[in-house]
CSV table of C-alpha atoms in Angstrom, one decimal:
chain,number,residue,atom,x,y,z
A,1,MET,CA,-11.0,16.4,-4.4
A,2,ALA,CA,-10.0,20.0,-5.4
A,3,ASP,CA,-6.4,20.4,-6.6
A,4,ASN,CA,-5.5,23.1,-4.0
A,5,LYS,CA,-3.6,23.1,-0.8
A,6,ASN,CA,-6.5,21.8,1.3
A,7,GLY,CA,-7.2,19.0,-1.2
A,8,ARG,CA,-3.5,18.0,-1.3
A,9,GLU,CA,-3.2,18.0,2.5
A,10,ALA,CA,-6.4,15.8,2.6
A,11,GLN,CA,-4.9,13.4,0.2
A,12,ALA,CA,-1.7,13.2,2.2
A,13,GLN,CA,-3.6,12.6,5.4
A,14,ASN,CA,-5.7,9.9,3.7
A,15,GLU,CA,-2.5,8.2,2.4
A,16,GLU,CA,-1.0,8.3,5.8
A,17,ARG,CA,-4.1,6.7,7.4
A,18,ARG,CA,-4.0,4.0,4.7
A,19,GLN,CA,-0.4,3.3,5.5
A,20,ARG,CA,-1.1,2.9,9.2
A,21,LYS,CA,-3.9,0.5,8.4
A,22,ARG,CA,-1.5,-1.5,6.1
A,23,ALA,CA,1.1,-1.6,8.8
A,24,ILE,CA,-1.3,-2.8,11.4
A,25,ALA,CA,-2.6,-5.6,9.0
A,26,GLU,CA,0.9,-6.6,8.2
A,27,GLU,CA,1.9,-6.9,11.8
A,28,LEU,CA,-1.1,-9.1,12.3
A,29,GLU,CA,-0.1,-11.3,9.3
A,30,ARG,CA,3.4,-11.6,10.7
A,31,ALA,CA,2.1,-13.1,14.0
A,32,ASP,CA,2.0,-16.5,12.0
A,33,GLU,CA,5.5,-16.1,10.6
A,34,PRO,CA,8.5,-17.9,12.2
A,35,GLU,CA,10.7,-15.7,14.5
A,36,PRO,CA,12.8,-13.2,12.7
A,37,PRO,CA,16.5,-14.2,12.5
A,38,VAL,CA,17.7,-11.3,14.5
A,39,ASP,CA,17.6,-11.4,18.4
A,40,PRO,CA,14.9,-9.1,19.7
A,41,ALA,CA,17.1,-7.8,22.5
A,42,GLU,CA,19.6,-6.6,20.0
A,43,LEU,CA,16.9,-4.9,17.9
A,44,ALA,CA,15.5,-3.1,21.0
A,45,TYR,CA,19.0,-1.7,21.8
A,46,PHE,CA,19.4,-0.7,18.1
A,47,GLU,CA,16.0,1.1,18.3
A,48,THR,CA,17.2,3.2,21.1
A,49,GLU,CA,20.3,4.3,19.0
A,50,LEU,CA,17.7,5.6,16.4
A,51,GLU,CA,16.1,8.0,18.9
A,52,SER,CA,18.7,10.7,18.1
A,53,LEU,CA,17.2,11.0,14.6
A,54,GLU,CA,14.2,13.2,13.9
A,55,PHE,CA,11.3,11.1,12.4
A,56,PRO,CA,9.9,10.8,9.8
A,57,ALA,CA,13.4,10.1,8.3
A,58,THR,CA,14.5,8.9,5.1
A,59,ALA,CA,16.5,5.7,4.7
A,60,ALA,CA,19.4,7.9,3.5
A,61,ASP,CA,19.2,9.8,6.9
A,62,VAL,CA,19.2,6.4,8.8
A,63,VAL,CA,22.2,5.2,6.8
A,64,ALA,CA,24.1,8.4,7.4
A,65,ALA,CA,23.5,8.3,11.1
A,66,VAL,CA,24.0,4.6,11.9
A,67,GLY,CA,25.0,2.9,8.6
A,68,ASN,CA,28.0,1.2,10.2
A,69,ARG,CA,26.1,-0.2,13.1
A,70,GLU,CA,26.4,-4.0,12.9
A,71,ILE,CA,23.4,-6.3,13.5
A,72,GLU,CA,24.0,-10.0,14.1
A,73,SER,CA,21.5,-12.6,12.9
A,74,VAL,CA,21.5,-16.4,12.6
A,75,ASP,CA,22.5,-15.8,8.9
A,76,GLY,CA,25.6,-13.6,9.6
A,77,THR,CA,26.5,-10.1,10.6
A,78,TYR,CA,25.1,-7.2,8.6
A,79,THR,CA,25.7,-3.4,8.8
A,80,VAL,CA,22.6,-1.2,8.6
A,81,ALA,CA,23.9,0.1,5.3
A,82,ASP,CA,23.8,-3.4,3.9
A,83,LEU,CA,20.0,-3.6,4.8
A,84,LEU,CA,18.7,-0.1,4.2
A,85,PRO,CA,18.8,1.8,0.8
A,86,ASP,CA,20.9,5.0,0.7
A,87,ALA,CA,18.0,6.8,-0.9
A,88,GLU,CA,15.6,9.6,-0.3
A,89,VAL,CA,12.7,7.7,-1.8
A,90,GLU,CA,12.3,5.4,1.2
A,91,SER,CA,11.2,6.9,4.5
A,92,PHE,CA,10.4,5.7,8.0
A,93,GLU,CA,7.8,7.2,10.5
A,94,SER,CA,9.4,5.8,13.7
A,95,PRO,CA,12.5,3.9,15.0
A,96,ALA,CA,10.2,0.8,15.4
A,97,GLU,CA,9.6,1.0,11.6
A,98,VAL,CA,13.3,0.8,10.9
A,99,ARG,CA,13.7,-2.1,13.5
A,100,THR,CA,10.9,-4.0,11.7
A,101,ARG,CA,12.7,-3.6,8.4
A,102,VAL,CA,16.1,-4.8,9.6
A,103,GLN,CA,14.9,-7.8,11.6
A,104,ARG,CA,14.7,-9.9,8.5
A,105,PRO,CA,18.2,-9.2,6.8
A,106,THR,CA,17.7,-11.4,3.6
A,107,VAL,CA,14.4,-9.6,2.8
A,108,ALA,CA,15.8,-6.2,3.7
A,109,GLY,CA,18.8,-6.6,1.5
A,110,ALA,CA,16.8,-7.6,-1.4
A,111,MET,CA,14.4,-4.6,-0.9
A,112,LYS,CA,17.5,-2.3,-0.6
A,113,ARG,CA,18.7,-3.5,-4.0
A,114,VAL,CA,15.3,-3.0,-5.6
A,115,VAL,CA,14.7,0.4,-4.1
A,116,GLU,CA,18.2,1.7,-5.1
A,117,ALA,CA,17.7,0.4,-8.7
A,118,ALA,CA,14.3,2.2,-8.8
A,119,ALA,CA,15.7,5.4,-7.5
A,120,GLU,CA,18.2,5.5,-10.5
A,121,HIS,CA,15.2,5.8,-12.7
A,122,GLN,CA,12.8,8.7,-12.1
A,123,SER,CA,9.9,6.8,-13.9
A,124,ALA,CA,10.2,3.8,-11.6
A,125,SER,CA,8.6,5.0,-8.4
A,126,PHE,CA,7.0,2.9,-5.6
A,127,GLY,CA,3.6,3.2,-4.4
A,128,ALA,CA,3.2,2.0,-0.8
A,129,SER,CA,1.0,-0.9,-1.6
A,130,GLN,CA,3.4,-2.0,-4.4
A,131,ARG,CA,6.4,-1.8,-2.1
A,132,ASP,CA,4.4,-3.9,0.5
A,133,GLY,CA,3.6,-6.4,-2.1
A,134,TYR,CA,7.3,-6.9,-3.0
A,135,GLU,CA,8.3,-7.2,0.5
A,136,ARG,CA,5.6,-9.8,1.3
A,137,THR,CA,6.6,-11.8,-1.8
A,138,PHE,CA,10.2,-11.8,-0.4
A,139,ARG,CA,9.0,-12.9,3.0
A,140,GLU,CA,7.0,-15.8,1.5
A,141,LEU,CA,10.0,-16.9,-0.5
A,142,ARG,CA,12.1,-16.8,2.6
A,143,ALA,CA,9.5,-19.0,4.4
A,144,ILE,CA,9.5,-21.5,1.5
A,145,ASP,CA,13.2,-21.4,0.7
A,146,ALA,CA,14.8,-20.8,4.1
A,147,ASP,CA,17.0,-23.9,3.9
A,148,ASP,CA,18.4,-23.2,0.4
A,149,ASP,CA,20.5,-20.2,0.9
A,150,ASP,CA,17.5,-17.9,-0.1
A,151,GLU,CA,18.2,-18.4,-3.8
A,152,GLY,CA,14.6,-17.6,-4.6
A,153,ILE,CA,14.9,-14.1,-3.1
A,154,ARG,CA,18.0,-13.3,-5.1
A,155,VAL,CA,16.5,-14.7,-8.3
A,156,VAL,CA,13.4,-12.6,-7.9
A,157,ALA,CA,15.2,-9.5,-6.9
A,158,ASP,CA,17.5,-9.9,-9.9
A,159,TRP,CA,14.5,-10.2,-12.1
A,160,ILE,CA,12.9,-7.0,-10.8
A,161,ILE,CA,16.1,-5.1,-11.2
A,162,GLU,CA,16.5,-6.3,-14.7
A,163,ARG,CA,13.0,-5.2,-15.6
A,164,ILE,CA,13.7,-1.7,-14.0
A,165,HIS,CA,16.8,-1.3,-16.1
A,166,GLU,CA,15.1,-2.6,-19.4
A,167,LYS,CA,11.8,-0.9,-19.2
A,168,GLU,CA,12.6,2.0,-16.6
A,169,THR,CA,9.4,1.1,-14.7
A,170,LEU,CA,8.7,-1.3,-11.8
A,171,PRO,CA,6.9,-4.5,-12.5
A,172,GLY,CA,3.5,-4.8,-10.9
A,173,SER,CA,3.3,-6.7,-7.7
A,174,ARG,CA,1.2,-9.5,-9.3
A,175,ASP,CA,4.0,-10.0,-11.9
A,176,VAL,CA,6.5,-10.3,-9.0
A,177,ARG,CA,4.3,-12.8,-7.3
A,178,ARG,CA,3.9,-14.8,-10.6
A,179,GLN,CA,7.7,-14.8,-11.0
A,180,ALA,CA,8.2,-16.0,-7.5
A,181,ALA,CA,5.7,-18.7,-8.0
A,182,LYS,CA,7.4,-19.8,-11.2
A,183,PHE,CA,10.7,-20.0,-9.4
A,184,CYS,CA,9.1,-22.2,-6.5
A,185,ARG,CA,7.4,-24.6,-8.9
A,186,SER,CA,10.4,-25.0,-11.2
A,187,ASN,CA,12.6,-25.8,-8.1
A,188,GLY,CA,10.1,-28.4,-6.7
A,189,TYR,CA,8.4,-26.2,-3.9
A,190,SER,CA,4.7,-26.6,-3.6
A,191,VAL,CA,2.7,-23.5,-4.0
A,192,ARG,CA,-1.1,-23.8,-3.4
A,193,ASN,CA,-3.5,-21.6,-5.2
A,194,ASP,CA,-4.9,-20.1,-1.9
A,195,GLU,CA,-1.4,-18.9,-0.8
A,196,TRP,CA,0.1,-15.4,-1.5
A,197,LEU,CA,2.4,-16.8,-4.3
A,198,GLY,CA,-0.4,-19.0,-5.7
A,199,ILE,CA,-1.1,-17.1,-8.9
Protein backbone atom coordinates (compact mmCIF):
# COMPACT_ATOMS: atom_id res chain seq x y z
CA MET A 1 0.00 0.00 0.00
CA ALA A 2 1.30 3.45 -0.87
CA ASP A 3 2.61 5.61 1.94
CA ASN A 4 0.31 8.53 1.29
CA LYS A 5 -2.89 9.86 2.83
CA ASN A 6 -5.15 7.39 0.97
CA GLY A 7 -2.90 4.46 1.83
CA ARG A 8 -2.81 5.41 5.52
CA GLU A 9 -6.60 5.82 5.59
CA ALA A 10 -7.04 2.42 3.95
CA GLN A 11 -4.71 0.87 6.54
CA ALA A 12 -6.67 2.50 9.37
CA GLN A 13 -9.97 1.23 7.95
CA ASN A 14 -8.53 -2.28 7.57
CA GLU A 15 -7.34 -2.19 11.19
CA GLU A 16 -10.78 -1.06 12.40
CA ARG A 17 -12.42 -3.89 10.42
CA ARG A 18 -10.00 -6.42 11.96
CA GLN A 19 -10.72 -5.07 15.45
CA ARG A 20 -14.48 -5.44 14.91
CA LYS A 21 -14.00 -9.03 13.71
CA ARG A 22 -11.85 -9.80 16.77
CA ALA A 23 -14.46 -8.26 19.08
CA ILE A 24 -17.20 -10.41 17.55
CA ALA A 25 -15.06 -13.55 17.80
CA GLU A 26 -14.24 -12.70 21.42
CA GLU A 27 -17.91 -12.25 22.31
CA LEU A 28 -18.66 -15.66 20.78
CA GLU A 29 -15.88 -17.22 22.86
CA ARG A 30 -17.22 -15.58 26.01
CA ALA A 31 -20.56 -17.31 25.54
CA ASP A 32 -18.98 -20.41 27.13
CA GLU A 33 -17.50 -18.52 30.09
CA PRO A 34 -19.14 -18.29 33.50
CA GLU A 35 -21.20 -15.19 34.24
CA PRO A 36 -19.12 -12.09 34.94
CA PRO A 37 -19.01 -11.13 38.61
CA VAL A 38 -20.82 -7.78 38.07
CA ASP A 39 -24.62 -7.60 37.95
CA PRO A 40 -25.76 -6.94 34.34
CA ALA A 41 -28.42 -4.48 35.53
CA GLU A 42 -25.76 -2.37 37.24
CA LEU A 43 -23.65 -2.45 34.09
CA ALA A 44 -26.60 -1.35 31.95
CA TYR A 45 -27.11 1.66 34.23
CA PHE A 46 -23.37 2.39 34.12
CA GLU A 47 -23.43 2.25 30.31
CA THR A 48 -26.12 4.97 30.19
CA GLU A 49 -23.86 7.22 32.30
CA LEU A 50 -21.23 6.96 29.57
CA GLU A 51 -23.51 8.39 26.89
CA SER A 52 -22.42 11.91 27.81
CA LEU A 53 -18.95 11.08 26.47
CA GLU A 54 -18.09 11.35 22.80
CA PHE A 55 -16.84 8.03 21.40
CA PRO A 56 -14.31 6.86 20.44
CA ALA A 57 -12.90 7.94 23.80
CA THR A 58 -9.59 7.22 25.48
CA ALA A 59 -9.46 5.40 28.79
CA ALA A 60 -8.16 8.66 30.29
CA ASP A 61 -11.33 10.43 29.05
CA VAL A 62 -13.53 7.75 30.65
CA VAL A 63 -11.62 7.93 33.94
CA ALA A 64 -11.86 11.74 33.94
CA ALA A 65 -15.63 11.60 33.34
CA VAL A 66 -16.72 8.71 35.59
CA GLY A 67 -13.59 7.57 37.44
CA ASN A 68 -15.23 7.87 40.87
CA ARG A 69 -18.28 5.80 39.86
CA GLU A 70 -18.41 2.64 42.00
CA ILE A 71 -19.18 -0.77 40.54
CA GLU A 72 -20.16 -3.57 42.88
CA SER A 73 -19.17 -7.13 42.10
CA VAL A 74 -19.22 -10.43 43.95
CA ASP A 75 -15.53 -9.79 44.73
CA GLY A 76 -16.00 -6.30 46.20
CA THR A 77 -16.59 -2.69 45.19
CA TYR A 78 -14.36 -0.97 42.63
CA THR A 79 -14.25 2.49 41.14
CA VAL A 80 -13.94 2.89 37.39
CA ALA A 81 -10.50 4.41 38.04
CA ASP A 82 -9.50 1.10 39.71
CA LEU A 83 -10.36 -0.79 36.54
CA LEU A 84 -9.34 1.42 33.62
CA PRO A 85 -5.90 2.88 32.92
CA ASP A 86 -5.55 6.64 33.14
CA ALA A 87 -3.78 6.57 29.78
CA GLU A 88 -4.26 7.87 26.26
CA VAL A 89 -2.94 4.65 24.68
CA GLU A 90 -6.15 2.74 25.43
CA SER A 91 -9.36 3.71 23.65
CA PHE A 92 -12.95 2.55 23.40
CA GLU A 93 -15.27 2.71 20.41
CA SER A 94 -18.52 2.71 22.40
CA PRO A 95 -20.02 2.64 25.92
CA ALA A 96 -20.66 -1.10 25.40
CA GLU A 97 -16.91 -1.66 24.99
CA VAL A 98 -16.25 0.07 28.33
CA ARG A 99 -18.98 -2.02 29.93
CA THR A 100 -17.40 -5.23 28.61
CA ARG A 101 -14.05 -4.19 30.08
CA VAL A 102 -15.29 -3.46 33.61
CA GLN A 103 -17.57 -6.49 33.95
CA ARG A 104 -14.57 -8.62 35.00
CA PRO A 105 -12.89 -6.46 37.66
CA THR A 106 -9.92 -8.74 38.40
CA VAL A 107 -8.98 -8.97 34.73
CA ALA A 108 -9.63 -5.25 34.16
CA GLY A 109 -7.45 -4.31 37.14
CA ALA A 110 -4.57 -6.45 35.86
CA MET A 111 -4.86 -4.97 32.36
CA LYS A 112 -4.91 -1.46 33.87
CA ARG A 113 -1.58 -2.12 35.60
CA VAL A 114 -0.02 -3.54 32.44
CA VAL A 115 -1.26 -0.74 30.16
CA GLU A 116 -0.08 1.97 32.57
CA ALA A 117 3.35 0.32 32.84
CA ALA A 118 3.56 0.13 29.03
CA ALA A 119 2.50 3.78 28.71
CA GLU A 120 5.54 4.78 30.81
CA HIS A 121 7.85 3.38 28.10
CA GLN A 122 7.39 4.72 24.58
CA SER A 123 8.96 1.59 23.09
CA ALA A 124 6.45 -0.69 24.86
CA SER A 125 3.34 -0.19 22.75
CA PHE A 126 0.44 -2.60 22.34
CA GLY A 127 -0.88 -4.05 19.15
CA ALA A 128 -4.58 -4.91 19.28
CA SER A 129 -4.02 -8.66 18.97
CA GLN A 130 -1.31 -8.61 21.65
CA ARG A 131 -3.61 -6.76 24.05
CA ASP A 132 -6.41 -9.25 23.32
CA GLY A 133 -3.99 -12.13 23.96
CA TYR A 134 -3.00 -10.73 27.35
CA GLU A 135 -6.63 -10.21 28.35
CA ARG A 136 -7.63 -13.70 27.26
CA THR A 137 -4.75 -15.17 29.27
CA PHE A 138 -5.99 -13.31 32.36
CA ARG A 139 -9.55 -14.54 31.74
CA GLU A 140 -8.29 -18.13 31.48
CA LEU A 141 -6.35 -17.71 34.73
CA ARG A 142 -9.49 -16.33 36.37
CA ALA A 143 -11.45 -19.39 35.25
CA ILE A 144 -8.79 -21.80 36.54
CA ASP A 145 -7.86 -19.90 39.69
CA ALA A 146 -11.23 -18.36 40.67
CA ASP A 147 -11.26 -19.87 44.16
CA ASP A 148 -7.69 -18.93 45.05
CA ASP A 149 -7.87 -15.14 45.35
CA ASP A 150 -6.76 -14.76 41.70
CA GLU A 151 -3.12 -15.16 42.63
CA GLY A 152 -2.28 -16.32 39.10
CA ILE A 153 -3.51 -13.09 37.57
CA ARG A 154 -1.40 -11.02 39.98
CA VAL A 155 1.68 -13.19 39.45
CA VAL A 156 1.49 -13.00 35.64
CA ALA A 157 0.69 -9.25 35.64
CA ASP A 158 3.71 -8.67 37.93
CA TRP A 159 5.88 -10.71 35.55
CA ILE A 160 4.74 -8.66 32.53
CA ILE A 161 5.37 -5.37 34.36
CA GLU A 162 8.86 -6.51 35.43
CA ARG A 163 9.65 -7.37 31.82
CA ILE A 164 8.43 -3.96 30.66
CA HIS A 165 10.63 -2.17 33.21
CA GLU A 166 13.68 -4.36 32.55
CA LYS A 167 13.54 -4.53 28.76
CA GLU A 168 11.33 -1.51 27.95
CA THR A 169 9.27 -3.70 25.68
CA LEU A 170 6.19 -5.88 26.04
CA PRO A 171 6.64 -9.65 26.16
CA GLY A 172 4.92 -11.51 23.34
CA SER A 173 1.49 -12.93 24.07
CA ARG A 174 2.87 -16.46 23.61
CA ASP A 175 5.46 -15.74 26.34
CA VAL A 176 2.66 -14.50 28.62
CA ARG A 177 0.65 -17.67 27.96
CA ARG A 178 3.74 -19.76 28.69
CA GLN A 179 4.28 -17.93 31.99
CA ALA A 180 0.62 -18.44 32.93
CA ALA A 181 0.84 -22.17 32.11
CA LYS A 182 4.02 -22.43 34.19
CA PHE A 183 2.22 -20.83 37.15
CA CYS A 184 -0.76 -23.19 36.76
CA ARG A 185 1.34 -26.34 36.56
CA SER A 186 3.59 -25.36 39.47
CA ASN A 187 0.48 -24.79 41.62
CA GLY A 188 -1.22 -28.07 40.76
CA TYR A 189 -3.71 -26.79 38.16
CA SER A 190 -4.13 -29.03 35.15
CA VAL A 191 -3.57 -27.38 31.76
CA ARG A 192 -4.25 -29.47 28.68
CA ASN A 193 -2.29 -28.91 25.47
CA ASP A 194 -5.47 -28.14 23.50
CA GLU A 195 -6.38 -25.21 25.82
CA TRP A 196 -5.38 -21.57 25.44
CA LEU A 197 -2.75 -21.88 28.18
CA GLY A 198 -1.55 -25.27 26.93
CA ILE A 199 1.76 -24.21 25.40
